[in-house]
Coordinates of C-alpha atoms in Angstrom, one line a residue:
Chain C
M1 CA 88.0 84.0 104.0
S2 CA 88.2 83.8 100.2
I3 CA 90.6 85.2 97.8
S4 CA 87.8 87.2 96.2
N5 CA 87.5 89.2 99.4
P6 CA 89.5 92.4 99.2
L7 CA 92.6 92.8 101.4
P8 CA 91.7 94.8 104.5
L9 CA 93.7 97.8 103.4
A10 CA 90.9 100.2 102.6
L11 CA 90.3 103.4 104.3
V12 CA 86.8 103.4 106.0
P13 CA 85.4 106.7 104.8
G14 CA 84.1 109.1 107.5
N15 CA 84.2 112.6 108.8
S16 CA 84.9 111.9 112.5
F17 CA 87.5 113.8 114.5
I18 CA 89.9 110.9 114.2
H19 CA 89.5 110.9 110.4
N20 CA 90.3 114.7 110.3
V21 CA 93.5 114.4 112.3
S22 CA 96.4 114.8 109.9
P23 CA 98.6 111.7 109.3
G24 CA 101.7 113.1 111.1
P25 CA 100.3 112.9 114.7
K26 CA 98.7 109.5 113.9
M27 CA 102.1 108.2 112.8
I28 CA 103.7 109.6 115.9
L29 CA 101.0 107.8 118.0
V30 CA 101.7 104.5 116.2
V31 CA 105.5 104.7 116.6
G32 CA 105.1 105.8 120.2
Y33 CA 102.7 102.9 120.9
V34 CA 105.2 100.4 119.4
I35 CA 108.2 101.9 121.4
L36 CA 106.2 101.9 124.7
A37 CA 104.8 98.4 124.1
F38 CA 108.2 97.0 123.7
S39 CA 109.8 98.9 126.6
T40 CA 107.3 97.8 129.2
Q41 CA 106.2 94.5 130.7
N42 CA 103.3 96.1 132.7
I43 CA 100.1 94.5 131.5
I44 CA 98.0 97.3 132.9
I45 CA 99.7 99.8 130.6
L46 CA 99.6 97.4 127.6
Y47 CA 95.9 96.6 127.8
S48 CA 95.0 100.2 128.6
M49 CA 96.8 101.2 125.4
A50 CA 94.7 98.6 123.5
A51 CA 91.5 99.9 125.3
I52 CA 92.3 103.5 124.2
A53 CA 92.7 102.2 120.6
F54 CA 89.3 100.6 120.9
I55 CA 87.8 103.9 122.1
F56 CA 89.4 105.7 119.0
A57 CA 87.9 103.0 116.8
I58 CA 84.4 103.5 118.3
W59 CA 84.8 107.3 118.1
A60 CA 85.8 107.0 114.4
G61 CA 82.8 104.8 113.6
I62 CA 85.0 102.0 112.3
L63 CA 84.4 99.3 115.0
R64 CA 83.1 96.6 112.7
T65 CA 86.0 96.7 110.2
F66 CA 88.4 97.2 113.1
L67 CA 87.2 94.0 114.8
K68 CA 87.5 92.1 111.5
G69 CA 91.1 93.3 111.2
L70 CA 91.8 92.2 114.8
L71 CA 90.7 88.6 113.9
I72 CA 94.3 88.0 112.8
L73 CA 95.1 87.9 116.5
L74 CA 93.0 84.8 117.2
P75 CA 95.4 82.1 115.9
I76 CA 98.5 83.9 117.0
G77 CA 97.1 84.7 120.5
S78 CA 95.8 81.2 121.1
S79 CA 99.0 79.5 120.1
L80 CA 101.1 82.1 121.9
L81 CA 99.4 81.5 125.3
A82 CA 99.3 77.7 124.8
L83 CA 103.1 77.6 124.0
Q84 CA 103.9 79.9 127.0
I85 CA 101.9 77.6 129.3
L86 CA 103.8 74.6 127.9
A87 CA 107.3 76.2 127.8
P88 CA 107.6 79.4 129.8
A89 CA 110.0 82.0 128.4
V90 CA 111.4 82.6 131.9
E91 CA 114.2 81.0 133.8
K92 CA 113.8 77.6 135.5
P93 CA 112.6 76.3 138.0
W94 CA 109.0 76.5 136.8
T95 CA 105.9 75.9 138.9
A96 CA 103.7 73.1 137.6
A97 CA 100.0 73.8 137.5
A98 CA 98.6 70.6 136.1
E99 CA 99.5 67.4 134.2
L100 CA 97.6 66.6 131.0
G101 CA 98.7 63.1 130.0
P102 CA 102.4 63.4 129.1
V103 CA 102.2 67.2 129.0
T104 CA 103.0 69.4 132.1
L105 CA 101.4 72.9 132.3
Y106 CA 103.3 75.7 134.0
I107 CA 102.0 78.9 135.7
D108 CA 105.2 80.9 135.2
G109 CA 104.9 81.7 131.5
L110 CA 101.4 82.9 131.6
Y111 CA 102.2 86.5 132.7
Y112 CA 104.8 86.8 130.0
G113 CA 102.4 85.3 127.5
F114 CA 99.9 88.1 128.4
V115 CA 102.7 90.7 128.0
L116 CA 103.6 89.4 124.5
L117 CA 100.0 89.3 123.5
G118 CA 99.4 92.8 124.9
R119 CA 102.3 94.2 122.9
I120 CA 101.0 92.7 119.6
F121 CA 97.4 93.6 120.5
A122 CA 98.1 97.3 121.4
S123 CA 100.4 97.9 118.4
L124 CA 98.0 96.2 115.9
A125 CA 95.0 98.0 117.3
I126 CA 96.4 101.5 117.0
A127 CA 97.9 100.8 113.6
L128 CA 94.5 99.6 112.3
V129 CA 92.8 102.8 113.6
M130 CA 95.4 104.8 111.8
L131 CA 95.1 102.9 108.5
M132 CA 91.3 102.8 108.5
T133 CA 91.1 106.6 109.1
T134 CA 93.8 107.9 106.9
H135 CA 93.8 108.3 103.1
P136 CA 96.9 106.5 101.7
S137 CA 97.7 109.5 99.5
D138 CA 97.7 111.8 102.6
M139 CA 100.1 109.4 104.2
F140 CA 102.5 109.4 101.3
T141 CA 102.3 113.2 101.1
T142 CA 103.2 113.3 104.8
F143 CA 106.1 111.0 104.1
T144 CA 107.3 113.3 101.4
K145 CA 107.1 116.2 103.9
L146 CA 109.3 114.1 106.2
R147 CA 111.9 114.0 103.3
V148 CA 111.4 110.4 102.4
P149 CA 112.6 110.1 98.8
Y150 CA 109.6 110.4 96.4
T151 CA 110.8 107.4 94.4
L152 CA 110.3 105.3 97.5
N153 CA 106.8 106.9 98.1
F154 CA 106.0 106.2 94.4
M155 CA 107.0 102.5 94.8
Q156 CA 104.9 102.1 97.9
A157 CA 101.9 103.9 96.4
M158 CA 102.1 101.9 93.2
T159 CA 102.3 98.7 95.3
L160 CA 99.0 99.5 97.0
Q161 CA 97.4 100.2 93.6
L162 CA 98.7 96.9 92.1
I163 CA 97.6 94.6 94.9
P164 CA 93.8 94.5 94.0
V165 CA 94.7 94.1 90.3
F166 CA 96.8 91.0 90.9
Q167 CA 94.4 89.7 93.4
R168 CA 91.6 89.9 90.8
E169 CA 93.8 88.3 88.2
V170 CA 94.6 85.3 90.4
G171 CA 90.8 85.0 91.1
I172 CA 90.0 85.0 87.4
I173 CA 92.6 82.3 86.6
L174 CA 91.4 80.1 89.5
S175 CA 87.8 80.5 88.3
A176 CA 88.9 79.6 84.7
Q177 CA 90.5 76.5 86.1
K178 CA 87.4 75.5 88.0
S179 CA 85.2 76.1 85.0
R180 CA 87.4 73.6 83.0
G181 CA 86.8 71.0 85.7
M182 CA 90.3 71.5 87.3
K183 CA 91.0 71.9 91.0
G184 CA 90.2 75.4 92.3
S185 CA 91.9 75.3 95.7
G186 CA 95.1 73.8 97.3
F187 CA 98.6 73.6 96.0
S188 CA 97.8 72.0 92.7
A189 CA 95.5 74.9 91.8
V190 CA 97.4 77.9 93.2
L191 CA 100.9 77.2 91.8
P192 CA 99.9 76.8 88.1
S193 CA 97.7 80.0 88.4
F194 CA 100.6 82.0 89.9
I195 CA 102.9 81.7 86.8
P196 CA 100.6 83.4 84.3
V197 CA 99.8 86.2 86.8
F198 CA 103.5 86.8 87.4
V199 CA 104.5 86.7 83.8
G200 CA 101.6 89.1 82.9
A201 CA 102.8 91.4 85.7
I202 CA 106.3 91.4 84.3
E203 CA 105.0 92.3 80.8
R204 CA 103.0 95.1 82.4
V205 CA 106.3 96.5 83.9
Q206 CA 107.6 97.3 80.4
Q207 CA 104.5 99.4 79.5
L208 CA 104.6 101.2 82.9
S209 CA 108.3 101.8 82.5
I210 CA 107.8 103.5 79.1
S211 CA 104.9 105.6 80.4
L212 CA 107.0 106.8 83.3
E213 CA 109.8 107.6 80.9
S214 CA 107.5 109.6 78.7
R215 CA 106.2 111.6 81.7
G216 CA 109.6 112.6 82.7
F217 CA 110.0 110.5 85.9
G218 CA 113.3 111.2 87.5
S219 CA 113.5 114.8 86.3
T220 CA 114.7 117.2 88.9
G221 CA 112.7 120.0 90.4
H222 CA 110.0 120.6 93.0
K223 CA 107.4 117.8 93.2
T224 CA 103.8 118.7 93.9
S225 CA 101.0 116.5 95.1
Y226 CA 97.3 116.5 94.1
R227 CA 96.2 116.1 97.7
K228 CA 97.3 118.8 100.2
V229 CA 97.8 117.9 103.9
K230 CA 97.5 120.9 106.2
G231 CA 98.4 120.8 109.9
K232 CA 96.0 122.3 112.5
W233 CA 96.7 123.5 116.0
S234 CA 94.8 120.4 117.3
D235 CA 97.2 118.1 115.4
T236 CA 100.2 119.8 117.1
A237 CA 98.5 119.4 120.5
I238 CA 97.8 115.7 119.9
A239 CA 101.3 115.1 118.8
V240 CA 102.8 116.9 121.8
C241 CA 100.5 115.2 124.3
S242 CA 101.2 111.7 122.7
I243 CA 104.9 112.2 122.9
V244 CA 104.9 113.5 126.5
I245 CA 102.6 110.8 127.9
M246 CA 104.3 107.9 126.1
A247 CA 107.8 109.1 126.7
T248 CA 107.0 109.4 130.4
L249 CA 105.6 105.9 130.6
A250 CA 108.5 104.5 128.6
V251 CA 111.1 106.1 130.8
M252 CA 109.2 105.0 134.0
S253 CA 109.1 101.5 132.6
I254 CA 112.8 101.4 131.8
M255 CA 113.7 102.9 135.2
R256 CA 111.7 100.2 136.9
G257 CA 113.3 97.4 135.0
S258 CA 110.5 97.0 132.4
W259 CA 107.9 97.4 135.2
N260 CA 107.1 93.7 135.4
L261 CA 104.1 92.9 137.7
S262 CA 104.5 89.2 137.7
D263 CA 105.3 89.2 141.4
Q264 CA 102.0 91.0 142.2
I265 CA 99.7 89.1 139.8
T266 CA 99.3 85.4 140.4
F267 CA 97.2 82.9 138.5
S268 CA 95.6 79.8 140.1
A269 CA 96.3 76.3 138.8
N270 CA 92.7 75.9 137.7
F271 CA 92.8 79.2 135.7
V272 CA 95.9 78.0 133.9
L273 CA 94.3 74.6 133.1
G274 CA 91.0 76.2 132.0
L275 CA 92.8 78.8 129.8
F276 CA 95.1 76.2 128.3
L277 CA 92.1 74.0 127.3
L278 CA 90.4 77.0 125.8
V279 CA 93.3 78.4 123.8
A280 CA 94.6 74.9 122.8
G281 CA 91.1 74.0 121.7
T282 CA 90.7 77.2 119.7
F283 CA 94.1 76.7 118.0
L284 CA 93.4 73.0 117.2
T285 CA 90.1 73.9 115.7
I286 CA 91.8 76.4 113.4
V287 CA 94.4 73.8 112.5
T288 CA 91.7 71.2 111.8
I289 CA 89.8 73.7 109.5
T290 CA 93.1 74.5 107.8
I291 CA 93.8 70.8 107.1
A292 CA 90.2 70.2 105.9
F293 CA 90.6 73.2 103.5
M294 CA 93.8 71.8 102.1
F295 CA 92.4 68.4 101.3
R296 CA 89.0 69.7 100.1
K297 CA 88.2 68.4 96.6
Chain U
M1 CA 102.2 88.9 72.5
N2 CA 105.8 88.0 72.3
S3 CA 107.5 89.8 75.1
N4 CA 110.9 89.3 73.6
T5 CA 110.2 91.5 70.6
S6 CA 108.9 94.5 72.7
A7 CA 111.8 94.4 75.2
P8 CA 114.1 97.4 75.3
T9 CA 117.6 97.0 74.0
L10 CA 120.0 97.3 76.9
K11 CA 123.7 98.0 76.9
K12 CA 126.2 96.3 79.1
S13 CA 128.2 98.3 81.6
S14 CA 132.0 98.1 81.9
G15 CA 131.6 95.5 84.7
G16 CA 129.7 93.2 82.3
Q17 CA 126.3 93.8 84.0
L18 CA 123.3 95.1 82.2
N19 CA 122.3 98.7 82.5
I20 CA 118.6 98.4 83.3
P21 CA 116.8 101.7 83.0
T22 CA 115.8 103.4 86.3
T23 CA 112.2 103.5 85.3
F24 CA 112.2 99.8 84.7
I25 CA 113.6 99.2 88.2
V26 CA 111.1 101.7 89.7
T27 CA 108.2 99.7 88.2
L28 CA 109.5 96.2 88.6
I29 CA 110.1 96.7 92.3
P30 CA 106.4 97.6 93.2
V31 CA 105.2 94.7 91.0
C32 CA 107.4 92.3 92.9
V33 CA 106.3 93.8 96.2
A34 CA 102.6 93.5 95.2
L35 CA 103.2 89.9 94.0
N36 CA 104.8 89.1 97.4
I37 CA 101.8 90.6 99.3
V38 CA 99.2 89.0 97.1
G39 CA 101.0 85.6 97.2
G40 CA 101.1 85.8 101.0
F41 CA 97.4 86.7 101.2
I42 CA 96.4 83.9 98.8
A43 CA 98.4 81.3 100.7
H44 CA 96.7 82.5 103.9
A45 CA 93.2 82.7 102.3
L46 CA 93.5 79.2 100.8
R47 CA 95.1 78.0 104.0
L48 CA 98.2 76.6 102.4
P49 CA 101.0 75.5 104.8
V50 CA 103.5 77.9 103.2
Y51 CA 103.9 81.7 103.0
L52 CA 104.5 82.3 99.3
D53 CA 105.5 85.9 100.2
M54 CA 109.1 85.9 98.8
I55 CA 108.6 84.9 95.2
G56 CA 108.9 88.6 94.1
T57 CA 111.9 89.0 96.3
A58 CA 113.6 86.1 94.6
I59 CA 112.8 87.5 91.1
S60 CA 114.1 90.9 91.9
A61 CA 117.2 89.6 93.7
I62 CA 118.2 87.4 90.8
V63 CA 117.3 89.8 87.9
L64 CA 118.2 93.2 89.4
G65 CA 120.7 92.2 92.1
P66 CA 120.7 91.2 95.9
W67 CA 120.3 94.8 97.2
W68 CA 117.3 95.5 95.0
G69 CA 115.9 92.3 96.3
A70 CA 116.5 93.5 99.8
L71 CA 114.6 96.7 99.0
V72 CA 111.7 94.6 97.8
G73 CA 111.9 92.7 101.1
I74 CA 111.7 95.9 103.1
L75 CA 108.9 97.3 101.0
T76 CA 107.0 94.0 101.2
N77 CA 106.9 94.1 105.0
T78 CA 106.3 97.8 105.4
G79 CA 103.6 97.5 102.7
S80 CA 102.0 94.6 104.6
S81 CA 102.2 96.7 107.8
L82 CA 100.2 99.4 105.9
I83 CA 97.6 96.7 105.2
N84 CA 97.2 94.7 108.4
G85 CA 99.2 96.4 111.1
P86 CA 102.8 96.1 112.2
V87 CA 102.7 92.4 113.0
S88 CA 104.8 91.4 109.9
L89 CA 107.3 94.3 110.2
P90 CA 110.0 92.4 112.2
F91 CA 110.1 89.7 109.5
A92 CA 111.5 92.3 107.0
L93 CA 114.9 91.0 108.2
V94 CA 114.0 87.5 107.0
N95 CA 113.0 88.9 103.6
I96 CA 116.3 90.9 103.3
A97 CA 118.4 87.8 104.2
G98 CA 116.5 85.7 101.6
A99 CA 117.1 88.4 98.9
L100 CA 120.8 88.6 99.7
V101 CA 121.4 84.8 99.6
W102 CA 119.4 84.4 96.4
G103 CA 121.0 87.4 94.8
Y104 CA 124.6 86.7 95.7
G105 CA 124.1 82.9 95.3
V106 CA 123.0 83.2 91.6
R107 CA 125.0 86.3 90.6
S108 CA 128.3 85.8 92.5
F109 CA 128.6 82.1 93.3
G110 CA 127.0 80.6 90.2
L111 CA 124.5 78.6 92.2
G112 CA 121.9 78.9 89.5
R113 CA 123.9 77.1 86.9
T114 CA 122.5 73.6 87.3
L115 CA 119.3 72.2 88.8
P116 CA 121.0 70.6 91.8
R117 CA 122.9 73.8 92.6
F118 CA 119.7 75.9 92.4
F119 CA 117.9 73.3 94.6
A120 CA 120.7 73.6 97.1
L121 CA 120.6 77.4 97.0
N122 CA 116.9 77.3 97.9
I123 CA 117.7 75.0 100.8
I124 CA 120.4 77.5 102.0
V125 CA 117.9 80.3 101.7
A126 CA 115.4 78.3 103.8
I127 CA 118.1 77.6 106.5
V128 CA 119.2 81.2 106.7
C129 CA 115.6 82.5 106.8
T130 CA 114.8 80.1 109.6
I131 CA 117.9 81.1 111.6
I132 CA 116.8 84.7 111.4
A133 CA 113.0 84.1 111.8
A134 CA 113.2 81.8 114.9
P135 CA 114.6 84.4 117.3
I136 CA 112.0 86.9 116.1
I137 CA 109.2 84.4 116.6
V138 CA 110.5 83.6 120.1
L139 CA 111.2 87.1 121.3
V140 CA 108.3 89.0 119.7
F141 CA 105.6 86.3 119.4
G142 CA 106.6 84.0 122.3
G143 CA 107.1 81.1 119.8
A144 CA 103.7 81.5 118.0
T145 CA 103.2 82.3 114.4
G146 CA 99.5 81.6 114.2
N147 CA 99.8 79.0 111.4
T148 CA 99.8 75.2 111.3
A149 CA 103.4 74.9 112.2
D150 CA 102.6 76.0 115.8
A151 CA 100.9 72.6 116.4
L152 CA 104.3 71.0 115.5
T153 CA 106.1 73.4 117.8
G154 CA 103.7 72.2 120.6
V155 CA 104.5 68.6 119.8
F156 CA 108.2 69.2 120.0
L157 CA 107.7 71.1 123.3
A158 CA 105.7 68.2 124.6
V159 CA 108.5 65.7 123.9
G160 CA 110.9 67.8 125.8
Q161 CA 112.6 70.1 123.3
N162 CA 113.1 73.7 124.5
L163 CA 111.1 76.6 122.9
V164 CA 113.9 77.9 120.6
G165 CA 114.7 74.4 119.4
S166 CA 111.0 73.6 118.8
V167 CA 110.4 76.8 116.8
L168 CA 113.6 76.1 114.8
S169 CA 112.4 72.6 114.1
S170 CA 108.9 73.5 113.0
N171 CA 109.9 76.6 111.1
I172 CA 112.6 74.9 109.0
L173 CA 109.9 72.5 107.6
T174 CA 107.6 75.4 106.5
S175 CA 110.6 77.4 105.3
L176 CA 112.0 74.6 103.2
A177 CA 108.7 74.0 101.4
D178 CA 108.2 77.8 101.0
K179 CA 111.6 78.7 99.6
I180 CA 112.0 75.7 97.3
I181 CA 108.6 76.3 95.8
G182 CA 109.2 80.0 95.7
G183 CA 112.6 79.7 94.1
F184 CA 111.4 77.5 91.3
V185 CA 108.3 79.6 90.6
A186 CA 110.7 82.6 90.4
L187 CA 112.9 80.6 88.0
A188 CA 109.9 80.0 85.7
V189 CA 108.9 83.6 85.8
I190 CA 112.5 84.8 85.0
E191 CA 112.5 82.4 82.1
A192 CA 109.5 84.2 80.7
M193 CA 111.1 87.6 81.0
P194 CA 112.6 89.4 78.0
R195 CA 115.9 87.8 77.1
S196 CA 117.5 91.2 77.0
L197 CA 117.0 91.6 80.7
T198 CA 118.3 88.3 81.8
A199 CA 121.2 88.0 79.3
D200 CA 123.8 88.5 82.1
L201 CA 122.4 85.7 84.2
D202 CA 123.8 82.2 84.2
L203 CA 120.6 80.4 85.1
V204 CA 119.4 76.8 84.5
K205 CA 116.1 76.3 82.5
S206 CA 113.1 75.9 84.7
T207 CA 111.7 72.4 85.2
P208 CA 108.1 71.2 85.8
L209 CA 107.2 71.8 89.4
K210 CA 105.9 68.2 89.9
G211 CA 109.5 66.8 89.9
I212 CA 110.6 69.6 92.4
L213 CA 107.7 68.8 94.7
Y214 CA 108.7 65.1 94.8
A215 CA 112.3 66.2 95.8
L216 CA 110.8 68.6 98.3
V217 CA 108.8 65.9 100.0
G218 CA 111.9 63.7 100.3
V219 CA 113.8 66.6 101.9
L220 CA 111.0 67.3 104.3
I221 CA 110.7 63.7 105.4
G222 CA 114.4 63.7 106.1
V223 CA 114.2 66.9 108.1
V224 CA 111.2 65.6 110.1
I225 CA 113.1 62.4 111.0
I226 CA 116.2 64.4 112.1
A227 CA 114.0 66.8 114.1
I228 CA 112.2 64.0 115.9
F229 CA 115.4 62.3 116.8
L230 CA 116.9 65.6 118.1
A231 CA 113.8 66.3 120.1
M232 CA 113.7 62.9 121.7
G233 CA 117.4 63.1 122.4
S234 CA 117.1 66.5 124.2
G235 CA 113.9 65.2 126.0
G236 CA 115.9 62.4 127.5

């Protein structure tokens, strides 16, 4: 990844059914996913939620961008599983699966590791589907309808507009440094390039402030939006179905004490050893690449 | 362009603090939030071992006040969640805590008056942020953050430290580097701001970052030695 690559915040344009669902039901779905994910320890529910998000991504025709967004899970997921095999987040005594030199691998933490990964996976997957199929302005218009103060919406919308501007400016300054024979990566390049971008940004604040003042920002009265968000009967149906299904599953999980299936699902010692080697190897490869990047001339 | 000449003239309130126009605050906050997000993205893209996602928080907390800084912290993490999903959302608490310590530290306790005081303030911010971040990392992410510090967490676990202790030990190193660098970059930016906006602040002049980096390396080596001794002690 390079800093010239845009941040993965863009809407992937399309005209699928998922794109046409208004932001309200999508937000309900995301919030419901997060609540359900953190109220259950049932890995079947968690990974089914992630699978449903995948189906939505395929339906919306955003699978490629969606998978790129999910890459963030690779380092977190690999280190999470490795750490849970090394030090389970469950009460002792732990069952040893194998010894690797001075390190003991335990079976007990693997189920909980899959639960934690499933929570992050499901929440991230549905959030990415929402973000990649919803126009940011529609989202802020919906926030306004939900009585979120328009000043807050303005700040959030302005942030999203400023991010690519600042990103481009840092890139220009780093390129200028490189063209003068200075370092273009690592600490010694980034820190000096940050100061001019920050100072330039602060100077921009004054101009923006005056232009807002001249446009009557802060005046009272009904605020209108250029984009209109209209609800359809299908949006209401999606919202109601999402609430009913997820509330039922969340209540069932809470009533069954998080619905933990660790007693029914067991992992063999060989599986734990193989998985540890795989995830630790993946993570150490990422760390090696990181260190190589840092010391690259 | 000399920014000092174009700055608006501000009046002081009865409490001695500057009356900064609402439109200035409303524009400064998104700029700080965007700088946080871009800083975090660049640190990630260039694979730096720090986060650099709290520089805007420090600027706003010191210039506008701690609670404005906290708002920047909240908007940074909600904004990040609008970009790459809700993974960073729980860390809003860390950003808020950092803003409050920076803001009250400089504005109420005079910890920005001299260089050693400001250095100490950044160390306090790092410690507070680690104390808040470590439980989030353990409870939500099972001890993993996905960055280089996880390898250190694994090493501490291997020598017998428990998960919370290992996460605390590895996180404090990253946090110290991040907050000290972030704090001093913020100081340099604040110095470049119009004098009329920073007239009520009792802040030391910024210093070349090279000297700060040497001091930071010294602090990090000290913390590593303490963490290794603690880990070996708990491992028996």
